[in-house]
Amino acid sequence: GGERALRRAERIPPEKALRMAAASVEWLRDGFWPRASPPACAHAELARYAGPAYVTVAMFALYYIFLLFQTYSKLYLLNKRTPPAAAGRALGPRLRTALGVQPYRYHDPVTAAIKYGNTLDPLAILGDRMVGNTLEQLSPFLGSLWLYSIFVGPERAWLTGSVYIGSRALYPALFWAGSPWILLSTVPGYAIIWYHLGATLYALQALS
């Protein structure tokens, strides 16, 4: 069977083989990396929304940075608090991750108390509030940002969105400093969200 297939392959002209190879590459490219379809609106109109789009990407990037801090802060505390013999019991005491922490059984009561219900370690509380407060305002911010961009204008949305992300990035340091410093991070964000919503309602009334 193999020799017969090899003889058939030898009878294929080189030009046809090249066309078959090119068609296969094009099929794979279109399957895994589809060609961009023409935009629904003109390029100049689409470019006006680049600012809000950048703000959206930056907001998600900051959110995942906070998530990584939250996770690693708990792993750091676990590695610091849990005895090595108990921590490595499941997978071996010599096993380490690339971050230098030991493997854990997360359903273990000691582990769960540190990772999921920790209200005693300041580092754990900081990580939880960084993620929690950001997540609480994530949908209102992004929703109001794009409503404002569509019905009022994307140019100013770039400015208000950048101010929001800047104040949000200060949250860890200001939370650590305590009250009333934390208000310098949260209050501007609330004001920007409600400014977006109010301006959108005003623009909608003007359309009717």
PDB file of C-alpha atoms in Angstrom:
ATOM      1  CA  GLY A   1       0.000   0.000   0.000  1.00  0.00           C
ATOM      2  CA  GLY A   2       2.792   2.426   0.895  1.00  0.00           C
ATOM      3  CA  GLU A   3       4.744   1.703  -2.311  1.00  0.00           C
ATOM      4  CA  ARG A   4       1.601   2.184  -4.438  1.00  0.00           C
ATOM      5  CA  ALA A   5       0.908   5.568  -2.803  1.00  0.00           C
ATOM      6  CA  LEU A   6       4.539   6.567  -3.353  1.00  0.00           C
ATOM      7  CA  ARG A   7       4.321   5.673  -7.059  1.00  0.00           C
ATOM      8  CA  ARG A   8       1.120   7.720  -7.418  1.00  0.00           C
ATOM      9  CA  ALA A   9       2.819  10.694  -5.729  1.00  0.00           C
ATOM     10  CA  GLU A  10       5.783  10.409  -8.109  1.00  0.00           C
ATOM     11  CA  ARG A  11       3.383  10.686 -11.111  1.00  0.00           C
ATOM     12  CA  ILE A  12       2.015  14.093  -9.912  1.00  0.00           C
ATOM     13  CA  PRO A  13       3.545  16.939 -11.968  1.00  0.00           C
ATOM     14  CA  PRO A  14       5.584  19.452  -9.909  1.00  0.00           C
ATOM     15  CA  GLU A  15       3.294  22.338 -10.960  1.00  0.00           C
ATOM     16  CA  LYS A  16       0.205  20.505  -9.696  1.00  0.00           C
ATOM     17  CA  ALA A  17       1.965  19.596  -6.454  1.00  0.00           C
ATOM     18  CA  LEU A  18       2.821  23.262  -5.869  1.00  0.00           C
ATOM     19  CA  ARG A  19      -0.787  24.315  -6.542  1.00  0.00           C
ATOM     20  CA  MET A  20      -2.046  21.652  -4.112  1.00  0.00           C
ATOM     21  CA  ALA A  21       0.422  22.790  -1.437  1.00  0.00           C
ATOM     22  CA  ALA A  22      -0.551  26.448  -1.921  1.00  0.00           C
ATOM     23  CA  ALA A  23      -4.251  25.575  -1.670  1.00  0.00           C
ATOM     24  CA  SER A  24      -3.608  23.643   1.541  1.00  0.00           C
ATOM     25  CA  VAL A  25      -1.704  26.559   3.087  1.00  0.00           C
ATOM     26  CA  GLU A  26      -4.484  28.989   2.088  1.00  0.00           C
ATOM     27  CA  TRP A  27      -7.109  26.670   3.576  1.00  0.00           C
ATOM     28  CA  LEU A  28      -5.220  26.441   6.864  1.00  0.00           C
ATOM     29  CA  ARG A  29      -4.674  30.210   6.949  1.00  0.00           C
ATOM     30  CA  ASP A  30      -8.328  30.994   6.349  1.00  0.00           C
ATOM     31  CA  GLY A  31      -9.382  28.414   8.900  1.00  0.00           C
ATOM     32  CA  PHE A  32      -7.163  29.547  11.764  1.00  0.00           C
ATOM     33  CA  TRP A  33      -6.648  33.217  10.865  1.00  0.00           C
ATOM     34  CA  PRO A  34      -9.716  34.453   8.972  1.00  0.00           C
ATOM     35  CA  ARG A  35      -9.346  37.463   6.730  1.00  0.00           C
ATOM     36  CA  ALA A  36     -10.793  40.643   8.170  1.00  0.00           C
ATOM     37  CA  SER A  37     -14.181  41.515   6.744  1.00  0.00           C
ATOM     38  CA  PRO A  38     -14.779  45.077   5.513  1.00  0.00           C
ATOM     39  CA  PRO A  39     -15.797  47.387   8.364  1.00  0.00           C
ATOM     40  CA  ALA A  40     -19.471  48.246   8.682  1.00  0.00           C
ATOM     41  CA  CYS A  41     -18.654  51.951   8.554  1.00  0.00           C
ATOM     42  CA  ALA A  42     -16.045  54.095   6.900  1.00  0.00           C
ATOM     43  CA  HIS A  43     -12.465  53.950   8.179  1.00  0.00           C
ATOM     44  CA  ALA A  44     -12.516  57.595   9.262  1.00  0.00           C
ATOM     45  CA  GLU A  45     -15.681  57.026  11.285  1.00  0.00           C
ATOM     46  CA  LEU A  46     -14.247  53.872  12.831  1.00  0.00           C
ATOM     47  CA  ALA A  47     -11.015  55.650  13.758  1.00  0.00           C
ATOM     48  CA  ARG A  48     -12.965  58.075  15.957  1.00  0.00           C
ATOM     49  CA  TYR A  49     -13.597  55.205  18.384  1.00  0.00           C
ATOM     50  CA  ALA A  50      -9.934  54.271  18.770  1.00  0.00           C
ATOM     51  CA  GLY A  51      -9.684  56.209  22.053  1.00  0.00           C
ATOM     52  CA  PRO A  52     -12.521  54.358  23.841  1.00  0.00           C
ATOM     53  CA  ALA A  53     -11.214  51.083  22.411  1.00  0.00           C
ATOM     54  CA  TYR A  54      -7.755  51.739  23.881  1.00  0.00           C
ATOM     55  CA  VAL A  55      -9.367  52.602  27.219  1.00  0.00           C
ATOM     56  CA  THR A  56     -11.308  49.328  27.159  1.00  0.00           C
ATOM     57  CA  VAL A  57      -8.173  47.275  26.474  1.00  0.00           C
ATOM     58  CA  ALA A  58      -6.256  49.143  29.199  1.00  0.00           C
ATOM     59  CA  MET A  59      -9.086  48.574  31.678  1.00  0.00           C
ATOM     60  CA  PHE A  60      -9.075  44.832  31.086  1.00  0.00           C
ATOM     61  CA  ALA A  61      -5.263  44.755  31.307  1.00  0.00           C
ATOM     62  CA  LEU A  62      -5.358  46.543  34.676  1.00  0.00           C
ATOM     63  CA  TYR A  63      -8.085  44.187  35.886  1.00  0.00           C
ATOM     64  CA  TYR A  64      -5.937  41.138  35.096  1.00  0.00           C
ATOM     65  CA  ILE A  65      -2.915  42.709  36.777  1.00  0.00           C
ATOM     66  CA  PHE A  66      -5.038  43.042  39.923  1.00  0.00           C
ATOM     67  CA  LEU A  67      -6.180  39.422  39.540  1.00  0.00           C
ATOM     68  CA  LEU A  68      -2.579  38.229  39.316  1.00  0.00           C
ATOM     69  CA  PHE A  69      -1.681  40.219  42.431  1.00  0.00           C
ATOM     70  CA  GLN A  70      -4.636  38.740  44.306  1.00  0.00           C
ATOM     71  CA  THR A  71      -3.658  35.182  43.366  1.00  0.00           C
ATOM     72  CA  TYR A  72       0.042  35.536  44.067  1.00  0.00           C
ATOM     73  CA  SER A  73      -0.531  37.304  47.385  1.00  0.00           C
ATOM     74  CA  LYS A  74      -2.494  34.268  48.605  1.00  0.00           C
ATOM     75  CA  LEU A  75       0.131  31.840  47.310  1.00  0.00           C
ATOM     76  CA  TYR A  76       2.831  33.898  49.012  1.00  0.00           C
ATOM     77  CA  LEU A  77       0.968  33.699  52.327  1.00  0.00           C
ATOM     78  CA  LEU A  78       0.352  29.978  51.874  1.00  0.00           C
ATOM     79  CA  ASN A  79       4.017  29.368  51.207  1.00  0.00           C
ATOM     80  CA  LYS A  80       4.908  31.447  54.256  1.00  0.00           C
ATOM     81  CA  ARG A  81       2.387  29.917  56.675  1.00  0.00           C
ATOM     82  CA  THR A  82       2.052  26.263  55.656  1.00  0.00           C
ATOM     83  CA  PRO A  83       4.696  23.740  56.791  1.00  0.00           C
ATOM     84  CA  PRO A  84       6.626  22.374  53.797  1.00  0.00           C
ATOM     85  CA  ALA A  85       5.923  18.727  54.650  1.00  0.00           C
ATOM     86  CA  ALA A  86       2.167  19.261  54.780  1.00  0.00           C
ATOM     87  CA  ALA A  87       2.123  21.530  51.741  1.00  0.00           C
ATOM     88  CA  GLY A  88       3.961  19.065  49.533  1.00  0.00           C
ATOM     89  CA  ARG A  89       2.219  15.945  50.793  1.00  0.00           C
ATOM     90  CA  ALA A  90       0.067  15.475  47.691  1.00  0.00           C
ATOM     91  CA  LEU A  91       2.657  15.917  44.945  1.00  0.00           C
ATOM     92  CA  GLY A  92       5.971  15.567  46.759  1.00  0.00           C
ATOM     93  CA  PRO A  93       7.949  17.976  48.950  1.00  0.00           C
ATOM     94  CA  ARG A  94      10.430  18.854  46.196  1.00  0.00           C
ATOM     95  CA  LEU A  95       7.867  19.996  43.650  1.00  0.00           C
ATOM     96  CA  ARG A  96       7.823  23.769  43.092  1.00  0.00           C
ATOM     97  CA  THR A  97       6.120  26.016  40.609  1.00  0.00           C
ATOM     98  CA  ALA A  98       7.930  28.603  38.527  1.00  0.00           C
ATOM     99  CA  LEU A  99       6.932  31.212  41.103  1.00  0.00           C
ATOM    100  CA  GLY A 100       8.644  29.374  43.914  1.00  0.00           C
ATOM    101  CA  VAL A 101       5.548  28.280  45.825  1.00  0.00           C
ATOM    102  CA  GLN A 102       4.536  24.771  46.789  1.00  0.00           C
ATOM    103  CA  PRO A 103       1.546  22.774  45.504  1.00  0.00           C
ATOM    104  CA  TYR A 104      -1.548  22.830  47.702  1.00  0.00           C
ATOM    105  CA  ARG A 105      -4.865  21.080  48.072  1.00  0.00           C
ATOM    106  CA  TYR A 106      -7.238  24.011  47.957  1.00  0.00           C
ATOM    107  CA  HIS A 107     -10.033  22.108  49.719  1.00  0.00           C
ATOM    108  CA  ASP A 108      -7.791  21.690  52.750  1.00  0.00           C
ATOM    109  CA  PRO A 109      -9.241  23.787  55.638  1.00  0.00           C
ATOM    110  CA  VAL A 110      -5.942  25.522  56.417  1.00  0.00           C
ATOM    111  CA  THR A 111      -5.361  26.359  52.758  1.00  0.00           C
ATOM    112  CA  ALA A 112      -8.952  27.516  52.197  1.00  0.00           C
ATOM    113  CA  ALA A 113      -8.833  29.763  55.264  1.00  0.00           C
ATOM    114  CA  ILE A 114      -5.819  31.607  53.839  1.00  0.00           C
ATOM    115  CA  LYS A 115      -6.770  31.671  50.156  1.00  0.00           C
ATOM    116  CA  TYR A 116     -10.554  32.118  50.212  1.00  0.00           C
ATOM    117  CA  GLY A 117     -11.614  33.394  53.617  1.00  0.00           C
ATOM    118  CA  ASN A 118      -8.646  35.400  54.811  1.00  0.00           C
ATOM    119  CA  THR A 119      -9.613  38.525  56.720  1.00  0.00           C
ATOM    120  CA  LEU A 120      -6.542  38.603  58.955  1.00  0.00           C
ATOM    121  CA  ASP A 121      -3.612  39.230  56.583  1.00  0.00           C
ATOM    122  CA  PRO A 122      -3.387  42.822  55.264  1.00  0.00           C
ATOM    123  CA  LEU A 123      -1.810  41.581  52.019  1.00  0.00           C
ATOM    124  CA  ALA A 124      -4.707  39.204  51.380  1.00  0.00           C
ATOM    125  CA  ILE A 125      -7.279  41.905  52.156  1.00  0.00           C
ATOM    126  CA  LEU A 126      -5.511  44.292  49.766  1.00  0.00           C
ATOM    127  CA  GLY A 127      -5.575  41.753  46.935  1.00  0.00           C
ATOM    128  CA  ASP A 128      -9.243  40.935  47.508  1.00  0.00           C
ATOM    129  CA  ARG A 129     -10.310  44.574  47.547  1.00  0.00           C
ATOM    130  CA  MET A 130      -8.227  45.457  44.479  1.00  0.00           C
ATOM    131  CA  VAL A 131     -10.118  42.850  42.499  1.00  0.00           C
ATOM    132  CA  GLY A 132     -13.452  43.232  44.284  1.00  0.00           C
ATOM    133  CA  ASN A 133     -13.781  46.989  43.936  1.00  0.00           C
ATOM    134  CA  THR A 134     -12.559  46.932  40.342  1.00  0.00           C
ATOM    135  CA  LEU A 135     -15.052  44.204  39.454  1.00  0.00           C
ATOM    136  CA  GLU A 136     -17.881  46.067  41.187  1.00  0.00           C
ATOM    137  CA  GLN A 137     -17.381  49.060  38.874  1.00  0.00           C
ATOM    138  CA  LEU A 138     -16.179  47.285  35.725  1.00  0.00           C
ATOM    139  CA  SER A 139     -19.561  46.811  34.027  1.00  0.00           C
ATOM    140  CA  PRO A 140     -20.893  50.283  34.935  1.00  0.00           C
ATOM    141  CA  PHE A 141     -17.696  51.918  33.695  1.00  0.00           C
ATOM    142  CA  LEU A 142     -17.380  50.098  30.366  1.00  0.00           C
ATOM    143  CA  GLY A 143     -21.112  50.267  29.690  1.00  0.00           C
ATOM    144  CA  SER A 144     -21.308  53.997  30.398  1.00  0.00           C
ATOM    145  CA  LEU A 145     -18.080  54.627  28.447  1.00  0.00           C
ATOM    146  CA  TRP A 146     -19.457  53.144  25.238  1.00  0.00           C
ATOM    147  CA  LEU A 147     -22.904  54.676  25.638  1.00  0.00           C
ATOM    148  CA  TYR A 148     -21.184  58.046  26.006  1.00  0.00           C
ATOM    149  CA  SER A 149     -18.923  57.350  23.024  1.00  0.00           C
ATOM    150  CA  ILE A 150     -21.838  56.465  20.754  1.00  0.00           C
ATOM    151  CA  PHE A 151     -24.400  59.082  21.751  1.00  0.00           C
ATOM    152  CA  VAL A 152     -22.194  61.997  22.836  1.00  0.00           C
ATOM    153  CA  GLY A 153     -18.804  61.533  21.201  1.00  0.00           C
ATOM    154  CA  PRO A 154     -15.725  59.323  21.482  1.00  0.00           C
ATOM    155  CA  GLU A 155     -13.196  62.182  21.656  1.00  0.00           C
ATOM    156  CA  ARG A 156     -13.991  63.228  25.216  1.00  0.00           C
ATOM    157  CA  ALA A 157     -14.559  59.597  26.233  1.00  0.00           C
ATOM    158  CA  TRP A 158     -10.835  59.067  25.676  1.00  0.00           C
ATOM    159  CA  LEU A 159     -10.104  61.755  28.279  1.00  0.00           C
ATOM    160  CA  THR A 160     -12.656  60.645  30.885  1.00  0.00           C
ATOM    161  CA  GLY A 161     -11.696  56.994  30.403  1.00  0.00           C
ATOM    162  CA  SER A 162      -8.011  57.745  30.888  1.00  0.00           C
ATOM    163  CA  VAL A 163      -8.758  59.651  34.106  1.00  0.00           C
ATOM    164  CA  TYR A 164     -10.808  56.700  35.352  1.00  0.00           C
ATOM    165  CA  ILE A 165      -8.012  54.206  34.678  1.00  0.00           C
ATOM    166  CA  GLY A 166      -5.465  56.493  36.306  1.00  0.00           C
ATOM    167  CA  SER A 167      -7.542  56.787  39.475  1.00  0.00           C
ATOM    168  CA  ARG A 168      -8.181  53.034  39.453  1.00  0.00           C
ATOM    169  CA  ALA A 169      -4.448  52.291  39.136  1.00  0.00           C
ATOM    170  CA  LEU A 170      -3.880  54.305  42.350  1.00  0.00           C
ATOM    171  CA  TYR A 171      -6.313  52.096  44.294  1.00  0.00           C
ATOM    172  CA  PRO A 172      -3.720  49.704  45.840  1.00  0.00           C
ATOM    173  CA  ALA A 173      -1.540  52.477  47.273  1.00  0.00           C
ATOM    174  CA  LEU A 174      -4.500  54.553  48.480  1.00  0.00           C
ATOM    175  CA  PHE A 175      -6.247  51.539  50.014  1.00  0.00           C
ATOM    176  CA  TRP A 176      -3.056  50.775  51.913  1.00  0.00           C
ATOM    177  CA  ALA A 177      -2.908  54.409  53.078  1.00  0.00           C
ATOM    178  CA  GLY A 178      -6.464  54.126  54.391  1.00  0.00           C
ATOM    179  CA  SER A 179      -9.294  56.599  54.743  1.00  0.00           C
ATOM    180  CA  PRO A 180      -9.792  59.291  53.542  1.00  0.00           C
ATOM    181  CA  TRP A 181      -7.039  58.753  50.931  1.00  0.00           C
ATOM    182  CA  ILE A 182      -8.940  55.895  49.294  1.00  0.00           C
ATOM    183  CA  LEU A 183     -11.584  58.413  48.212  1.00  0.00           C
ATOM    184  CA  LEU A 184      -9.057  59.886  45.770  1.00  0.00           C
ATOM    185  CA  SER A 185      -9.336  56.637  43.821  1.00  0.00           C
ATOM    186  CA  THR A 186     -13.018  55.750  44.181  1.00  0.00           C
ATOM    187  CA  VAL A 187     -14.858  59.086  44.040  1.00  0.00           C
ATOM    188  CA  PRO A 188     -13.415  60.197  40.643  1.00  0.00           C
ATOM    189  CA  GLY A 189     -14.462  56.843  39.202  1.00  0.00           C
ATOM    190  CA  TYR A 190     -18.031  57.148  40.481  1.00  0.00           C
ATOM    191  CA  ALA A 191     -18.236  60.724  39.199  1.00  0.00           C
ATOM    192  CA  ILE A 192     -17.034  59.728  35.726  1.00  0.00           C
ATOM    193  CA  ILE A 193     -19.528  56.854  35.466  1.00  0.00           C
ATOM    194  CA  TRP A 194     -22.450  59.082  36.401  1.00  0.00           C
ATOM    195  CA  TYR A 195     -21.186  61.843  34.116  1.00  0.00           C
ATOM    196  CA  HIS A 196     -21.217  59.356  31.233  1.00  0.00           C
ATOM    197  CA  LEU A 197     -24.745  58.232  32.080  1.00  0.00           C
ATOM    198  CA  GLY A 198     -26.102  61.743  32.610  1.00  0.00           C
ATOM    199  CA  ALA A 199     -24.605  63.080  29.391  1.00  0.00           C
ATOM    200  CA  THR A 200     -25.965  60.071  27.500  1.00  0.00           C
ATOM    201  CA  LEU A 201     -29.492  60.685  28.819  1.00  0.00           C
ATOM    202  CA  TYR A 202     -29.221  64.345  27.850  1.00  0.00           C
ATOM    203  CA  ALA A 203     -28.123  63.409  24.322  1.00  0.00           C
ATOM    204  CA  LEU A 204     -30.973  60.885  23.996  1.00  0.00           C
ATOM    205  CA  GLN A 205     -33.509  63.533  24.951  1.00  0.00           C
ATOM    206  CA  ALA A 206     -32.082  65.829  22.299  1.00  0.00           C
ATOM    207  CA  LEU A 207     -32.581  63.085  19.688  1.00  0.00           C
ATOM    208  CA  SER A 208     -36.258  62.601  20.507  1.00  0.00           C
TER     209      SER A 208
END
